[in-house]
GROMACS .gro file of C-alpha atoms in nm:
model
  280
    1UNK     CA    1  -1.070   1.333  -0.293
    2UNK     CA    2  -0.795   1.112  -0.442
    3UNK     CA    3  -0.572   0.866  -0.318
    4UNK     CA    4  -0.217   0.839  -0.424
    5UNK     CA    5  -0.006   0.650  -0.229
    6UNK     CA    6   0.328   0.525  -0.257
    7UNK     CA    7   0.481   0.181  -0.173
    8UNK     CA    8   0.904   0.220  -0.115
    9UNK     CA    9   0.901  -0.131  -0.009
   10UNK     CA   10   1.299  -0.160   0.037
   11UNK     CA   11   1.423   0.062  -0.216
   12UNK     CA   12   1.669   0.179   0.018
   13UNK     CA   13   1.942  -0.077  -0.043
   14UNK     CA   14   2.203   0.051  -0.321
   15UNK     CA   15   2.232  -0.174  -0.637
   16UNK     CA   16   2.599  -0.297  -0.511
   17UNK     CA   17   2.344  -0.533  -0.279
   18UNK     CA   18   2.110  -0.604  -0.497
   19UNK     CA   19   1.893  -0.262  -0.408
   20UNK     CA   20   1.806  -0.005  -0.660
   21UNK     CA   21   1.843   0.310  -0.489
   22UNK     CA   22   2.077   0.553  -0.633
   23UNK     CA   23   1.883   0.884  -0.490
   24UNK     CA   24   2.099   0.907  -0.177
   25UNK     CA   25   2.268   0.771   0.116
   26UNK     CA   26   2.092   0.488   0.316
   27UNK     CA   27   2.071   0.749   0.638
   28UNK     CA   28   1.888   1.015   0.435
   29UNK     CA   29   1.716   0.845   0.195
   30UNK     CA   30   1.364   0.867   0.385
   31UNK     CA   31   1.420   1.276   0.421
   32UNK     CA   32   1.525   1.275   0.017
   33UNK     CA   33   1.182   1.094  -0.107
   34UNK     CA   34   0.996   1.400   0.098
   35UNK     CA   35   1.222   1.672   0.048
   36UNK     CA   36   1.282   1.611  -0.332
   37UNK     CA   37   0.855   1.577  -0.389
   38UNK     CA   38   0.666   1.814  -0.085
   39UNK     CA   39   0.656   2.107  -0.258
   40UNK     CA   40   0.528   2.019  -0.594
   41UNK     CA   41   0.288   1.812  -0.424
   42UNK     CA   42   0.103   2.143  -0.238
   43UNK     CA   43  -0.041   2.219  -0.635
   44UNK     CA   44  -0.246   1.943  -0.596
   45UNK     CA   45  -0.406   2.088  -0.197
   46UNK     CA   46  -0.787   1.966  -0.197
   47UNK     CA   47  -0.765   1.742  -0.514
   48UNK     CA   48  -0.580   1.415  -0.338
   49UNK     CA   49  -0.399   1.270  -0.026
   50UNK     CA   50  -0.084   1.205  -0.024
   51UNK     CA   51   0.089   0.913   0.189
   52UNK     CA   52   0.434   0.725   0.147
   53UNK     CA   53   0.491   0.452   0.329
   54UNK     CA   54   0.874   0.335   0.384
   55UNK     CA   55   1.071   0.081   0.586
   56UNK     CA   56   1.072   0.149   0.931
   57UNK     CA   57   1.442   0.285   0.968
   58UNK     CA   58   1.381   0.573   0.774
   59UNK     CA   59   1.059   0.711   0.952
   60UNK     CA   60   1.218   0.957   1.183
   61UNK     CA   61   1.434   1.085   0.876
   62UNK     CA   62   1.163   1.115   0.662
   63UNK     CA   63   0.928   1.351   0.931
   64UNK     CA   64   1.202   1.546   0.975
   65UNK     CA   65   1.239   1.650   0.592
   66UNK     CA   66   0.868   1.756   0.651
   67UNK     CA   67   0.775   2.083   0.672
   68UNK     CA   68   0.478   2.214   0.873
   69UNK     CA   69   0.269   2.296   0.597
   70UNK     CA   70   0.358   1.971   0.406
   71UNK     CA   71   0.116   1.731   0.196
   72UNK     CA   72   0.314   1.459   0.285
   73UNK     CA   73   0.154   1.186   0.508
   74UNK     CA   74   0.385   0.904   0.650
   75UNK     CA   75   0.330   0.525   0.671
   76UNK     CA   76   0.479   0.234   0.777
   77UNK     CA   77   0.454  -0.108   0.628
   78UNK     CA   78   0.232  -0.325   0.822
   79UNK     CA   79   0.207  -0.360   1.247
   80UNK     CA   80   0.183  -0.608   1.487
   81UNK     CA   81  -0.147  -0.795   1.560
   82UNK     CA   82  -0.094  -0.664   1.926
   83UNK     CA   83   0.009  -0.374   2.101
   84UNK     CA   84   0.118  -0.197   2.436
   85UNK     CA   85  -0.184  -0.091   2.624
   86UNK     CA   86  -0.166   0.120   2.985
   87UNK     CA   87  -0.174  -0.098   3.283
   88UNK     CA   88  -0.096  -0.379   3.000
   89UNK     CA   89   0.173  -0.462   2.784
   90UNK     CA   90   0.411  -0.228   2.836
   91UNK     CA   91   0.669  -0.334   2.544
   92UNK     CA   92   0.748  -0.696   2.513
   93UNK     CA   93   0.678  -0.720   2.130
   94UNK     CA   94   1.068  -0.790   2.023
   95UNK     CA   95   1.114  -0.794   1.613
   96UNK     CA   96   0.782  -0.675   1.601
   97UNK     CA   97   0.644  -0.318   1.445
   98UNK     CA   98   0.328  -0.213   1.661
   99UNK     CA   99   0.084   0.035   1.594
  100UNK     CA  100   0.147   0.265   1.885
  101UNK     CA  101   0.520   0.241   1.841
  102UNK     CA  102   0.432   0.403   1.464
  103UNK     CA  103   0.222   0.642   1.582
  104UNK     CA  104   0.543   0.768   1.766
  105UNK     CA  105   0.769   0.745   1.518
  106UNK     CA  106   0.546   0.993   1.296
  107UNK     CA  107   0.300   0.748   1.144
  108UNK     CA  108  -0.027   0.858   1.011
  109UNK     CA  109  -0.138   0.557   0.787
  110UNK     CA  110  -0.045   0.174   0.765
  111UNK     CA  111  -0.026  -0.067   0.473
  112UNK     CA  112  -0.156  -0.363   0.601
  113UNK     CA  113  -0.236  -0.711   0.335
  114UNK     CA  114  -0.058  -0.659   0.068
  115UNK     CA  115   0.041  -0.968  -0.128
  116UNK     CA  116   0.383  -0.948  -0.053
  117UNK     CA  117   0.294  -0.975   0.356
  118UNK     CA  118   0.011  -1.195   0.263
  119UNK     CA  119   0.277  -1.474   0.087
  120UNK     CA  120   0.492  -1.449   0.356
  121UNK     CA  121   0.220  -1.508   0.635
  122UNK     CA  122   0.096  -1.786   0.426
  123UNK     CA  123   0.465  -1.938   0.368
  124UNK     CA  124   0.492  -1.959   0.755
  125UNK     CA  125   0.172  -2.141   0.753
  126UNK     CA  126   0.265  -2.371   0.516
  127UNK     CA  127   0.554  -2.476   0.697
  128UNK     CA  128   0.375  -2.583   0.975
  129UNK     CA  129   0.136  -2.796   0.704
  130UNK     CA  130  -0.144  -2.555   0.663
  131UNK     CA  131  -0.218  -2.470   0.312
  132UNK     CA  132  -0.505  -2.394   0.099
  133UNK     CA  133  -0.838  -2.192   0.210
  134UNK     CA  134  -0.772  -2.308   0.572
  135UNK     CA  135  -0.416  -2.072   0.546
  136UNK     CA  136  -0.571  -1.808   0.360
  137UNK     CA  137  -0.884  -1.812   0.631
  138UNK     CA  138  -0.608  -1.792   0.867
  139UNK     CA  139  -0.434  -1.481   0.691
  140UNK     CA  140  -0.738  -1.261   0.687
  141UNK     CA  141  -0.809  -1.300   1.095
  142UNK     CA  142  -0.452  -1.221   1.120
  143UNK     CA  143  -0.473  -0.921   0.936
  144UNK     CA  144  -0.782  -0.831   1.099
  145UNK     CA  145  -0.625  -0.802   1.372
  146UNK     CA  146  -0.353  -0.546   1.235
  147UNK     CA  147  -0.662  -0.406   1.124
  148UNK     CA  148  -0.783  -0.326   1.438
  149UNK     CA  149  -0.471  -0.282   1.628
  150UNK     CA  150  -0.359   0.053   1.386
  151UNK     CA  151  -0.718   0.179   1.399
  152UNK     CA  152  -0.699   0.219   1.769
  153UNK     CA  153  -0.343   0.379   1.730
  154UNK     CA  154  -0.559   0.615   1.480
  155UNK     CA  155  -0.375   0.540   1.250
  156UNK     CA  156  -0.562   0.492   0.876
  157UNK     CA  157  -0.571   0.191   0.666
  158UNK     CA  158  -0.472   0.086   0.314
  159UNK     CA  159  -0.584  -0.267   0.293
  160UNK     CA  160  -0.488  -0.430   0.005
  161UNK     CA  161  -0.669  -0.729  -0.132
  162UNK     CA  162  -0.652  -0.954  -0.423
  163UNK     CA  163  -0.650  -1.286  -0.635
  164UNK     CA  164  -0.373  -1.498  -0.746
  165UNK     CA  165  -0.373  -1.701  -1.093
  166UNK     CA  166  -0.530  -2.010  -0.922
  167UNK     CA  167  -0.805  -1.806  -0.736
  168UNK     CA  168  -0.936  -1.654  -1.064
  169UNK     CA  169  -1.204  -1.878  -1.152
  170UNK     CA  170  -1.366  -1.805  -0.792
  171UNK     CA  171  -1.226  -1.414  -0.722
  172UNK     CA  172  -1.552  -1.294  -0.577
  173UNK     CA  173  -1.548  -1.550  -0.282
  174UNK     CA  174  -1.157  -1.499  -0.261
  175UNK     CA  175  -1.202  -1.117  -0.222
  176UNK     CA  176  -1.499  -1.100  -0.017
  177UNK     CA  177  -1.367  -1.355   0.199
  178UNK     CA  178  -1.041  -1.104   0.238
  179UNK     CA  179  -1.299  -0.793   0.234
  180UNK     CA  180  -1.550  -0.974   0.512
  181UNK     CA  181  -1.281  -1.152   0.737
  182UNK     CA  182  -1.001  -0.891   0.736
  183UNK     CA  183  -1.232  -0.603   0.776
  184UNK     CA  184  -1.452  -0.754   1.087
  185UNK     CA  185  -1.478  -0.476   1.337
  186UNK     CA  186  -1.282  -0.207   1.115
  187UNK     CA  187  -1.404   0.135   1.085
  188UNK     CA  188  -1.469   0.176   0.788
  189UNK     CA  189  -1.431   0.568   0.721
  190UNK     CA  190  -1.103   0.532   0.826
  191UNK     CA  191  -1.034   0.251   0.538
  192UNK     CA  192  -0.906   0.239   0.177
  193UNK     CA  193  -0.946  -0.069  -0.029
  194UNK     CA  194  -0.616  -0.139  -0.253
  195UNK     CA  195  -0.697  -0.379  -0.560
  196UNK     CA  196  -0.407  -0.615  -0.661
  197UNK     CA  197  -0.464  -0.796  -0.934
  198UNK     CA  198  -0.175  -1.025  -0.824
  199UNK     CA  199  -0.215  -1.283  -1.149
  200UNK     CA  200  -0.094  -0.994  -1.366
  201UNK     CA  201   0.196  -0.866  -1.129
  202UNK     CA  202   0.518  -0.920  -1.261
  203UNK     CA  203   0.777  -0.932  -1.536
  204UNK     CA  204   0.604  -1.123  -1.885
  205UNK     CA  205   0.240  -1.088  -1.713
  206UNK     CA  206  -0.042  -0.927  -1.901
  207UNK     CA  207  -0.188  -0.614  -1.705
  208UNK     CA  208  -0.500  -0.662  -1.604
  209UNK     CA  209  -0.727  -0.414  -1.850
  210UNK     CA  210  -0.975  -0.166  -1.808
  211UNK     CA  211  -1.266  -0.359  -1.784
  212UNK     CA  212  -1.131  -0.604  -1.542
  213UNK     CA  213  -1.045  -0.307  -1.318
  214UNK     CA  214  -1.383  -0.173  -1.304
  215UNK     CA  215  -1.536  -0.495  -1.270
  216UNK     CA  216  -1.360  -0.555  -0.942
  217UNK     CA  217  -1.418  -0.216  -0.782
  218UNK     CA  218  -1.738  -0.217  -0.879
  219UNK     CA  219  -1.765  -0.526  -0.670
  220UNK     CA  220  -1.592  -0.384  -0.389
  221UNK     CA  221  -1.779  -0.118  -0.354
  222UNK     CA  222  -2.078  -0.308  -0.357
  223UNK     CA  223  -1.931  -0.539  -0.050
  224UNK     CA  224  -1.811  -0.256   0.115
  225UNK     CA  225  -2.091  -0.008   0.122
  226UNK     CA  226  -1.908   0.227  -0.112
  227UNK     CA  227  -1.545   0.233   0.004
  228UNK     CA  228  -1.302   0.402  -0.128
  229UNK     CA  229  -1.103   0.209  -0.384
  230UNK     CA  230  -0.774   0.252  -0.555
  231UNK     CA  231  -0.581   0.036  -0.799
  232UNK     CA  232  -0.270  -0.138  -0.619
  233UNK     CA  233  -0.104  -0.317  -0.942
  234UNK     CA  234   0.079  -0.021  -0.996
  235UNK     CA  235   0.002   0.298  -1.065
  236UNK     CA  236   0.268   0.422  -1.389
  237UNK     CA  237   0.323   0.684  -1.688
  238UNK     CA  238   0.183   0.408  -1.898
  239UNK     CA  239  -0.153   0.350  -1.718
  240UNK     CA  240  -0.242   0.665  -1.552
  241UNK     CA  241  -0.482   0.801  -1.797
  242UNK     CA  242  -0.634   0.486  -1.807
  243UNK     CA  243  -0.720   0.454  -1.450
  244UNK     CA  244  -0.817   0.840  -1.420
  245UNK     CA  245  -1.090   0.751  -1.652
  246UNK     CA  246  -1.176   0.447  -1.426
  247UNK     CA  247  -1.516   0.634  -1.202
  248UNK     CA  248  -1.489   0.354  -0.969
  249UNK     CA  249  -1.088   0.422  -0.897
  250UNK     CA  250  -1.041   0.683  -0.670
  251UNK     CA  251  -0.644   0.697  -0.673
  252UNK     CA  252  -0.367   0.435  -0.713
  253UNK     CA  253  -0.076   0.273  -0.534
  254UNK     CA  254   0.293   0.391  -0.663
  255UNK     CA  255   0.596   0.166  -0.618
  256UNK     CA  256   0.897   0.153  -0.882
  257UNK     CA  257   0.862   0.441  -1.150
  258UNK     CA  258   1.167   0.340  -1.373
  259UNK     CA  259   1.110  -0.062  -1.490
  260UNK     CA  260   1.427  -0.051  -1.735
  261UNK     CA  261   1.768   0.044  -1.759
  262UNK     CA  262   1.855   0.165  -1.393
  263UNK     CA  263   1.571   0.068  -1.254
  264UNK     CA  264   1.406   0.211  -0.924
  265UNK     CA  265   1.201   0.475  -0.755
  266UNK     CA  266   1.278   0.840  -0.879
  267UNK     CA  267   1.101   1.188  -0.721
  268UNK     CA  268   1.085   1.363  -1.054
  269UNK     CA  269   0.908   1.026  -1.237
  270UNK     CA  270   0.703   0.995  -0.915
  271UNK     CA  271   0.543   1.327  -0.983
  272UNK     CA  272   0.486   1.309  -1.368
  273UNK     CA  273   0.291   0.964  -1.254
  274UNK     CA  274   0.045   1.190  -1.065
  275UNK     CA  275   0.110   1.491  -1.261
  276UNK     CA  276  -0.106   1.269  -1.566
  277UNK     CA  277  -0.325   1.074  -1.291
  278UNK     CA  278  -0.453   1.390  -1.163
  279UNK     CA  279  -0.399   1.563  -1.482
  280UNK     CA  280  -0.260   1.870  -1.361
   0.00000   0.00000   0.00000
């Protein structure tokens, strides 16, 4: 079984702010992504999973759109490193996204380290003068703690990990560090590894290559016991044949499918990406 998820980070906001989303209005553009992709999705029943995971606001839009027989799962973005509990907290978790709170709002799966929530944990940290391996030792229990927190929601995991340009020379103690620290306690059949080569993220950055790819989930898999892993630089038109031919890869992470002109995330590009991933 594949993995093919999909990472609408905040491409809700219209390009008048900024935003790139020209699919629909702000208040139904969670219900649009699923309504616009569900169906053509069921030709693909038994061959892959398939979970989007969208700013919290659009959640209870975006379960709506879903019908009962649909191969849409939903996600959220992260959680909390704590959580209500009966006869504990009952609630006082203000700003904060918890896993039980998800669950409710039609959650099935959680993001949880990507690099984007991994530089802003560590940007908080170096405000307060921690930098270096102590922050990023710091990061990992944190997210270990997410970690935990949506497993015991039952919610499922997409943990992303990954090494910047200065952490190249030593990646295998950066991601087994992230692999060993974040995962502590995690159930592990209830976990997907997400790859980021985050060195060759980017406008002007080389893609990492085939090689490099299979290097690293080879390695994974080998710190992991044989976890599932899928390739979280992007999953495109332009690279999906090369990754289906990746053995190690078992799916990829989807985020923009348009990267010129009127850039952003579009249903009908989103399902030619999996339509030569899958190659169906």
């Amino acid at each position: 079984m594949k993995h093919i998820f999909l990472n609408l980070k905040r491409f809700d906001i219209s390009p008048a702010r900024g935003g790139v989303n020209r699919l629909a209005p702000a208040q139904e553009w969670g219900a649009a992504v699923v309504a616009a992709t569900q169906e053509a999705l069921k030709a693909y029943a038994g061959l892959a999973e398939f979970v989007m995971y969208l700013p919290e606001a659009h959640l209870l839009g975006a379960a709506a759109a879903r019908t009962q027989d649909s191969p849409v799962q939903l996600g959220c973005q992260g959680v909390y490193r704590a959580d209500t509990a009966v006869g504990g907290n009952f609630g006082a978790f203000t700003t904060n996204r918890t896993a039980n709170a998800a669950r409710e709002l039609g959650c099935q799966s959680v993001l949880i380290g990507h690099c984007e929530e991994r530089a802003d944990k560590l940007g908080v940290l170096a405000e307060a003068g921690v930098t270096g391996r102590q922050a990023a030792d710091a990061v990992n229990r944190l997210l270990s703690l997410e970690v935990r927190c949506a497993q015991e929601a039952g919610l499922s995991v997409l943990y992303c990990i990954g090494e910047k340009s200065e952490e190249q020379a030593a990646w295998q103690d950066v991601l087994r560090s992230q692999l060993e620290t974040g995962l502590a306690g995690a159930d592990m059949s209830r976990v997907v590894i997400g790859y980021e080569p985050v060195w060759s993220i980017g406008p002007g950055k080389t893609p990492a290559g085939k090689e490099y790819i299979e290097k690293i989930a080879r390695f994974v898999k080998a710190c992991t016991g044989g976890a599932d892993v899928v390739y979280g630089g992007g999953l495109k038109q332009d690279n999906a044949q090369m990754l289906a031919s990746i053995a190690e890869i078992d799916g990829g992470l989807i985020a923009l499918t348009r990267f010129s002109g009127e850039i952003g995330f579009y249903p009908q590009e989103y399902l030619d990406i999996i339509r030569r991933y899958l190659g169906k």
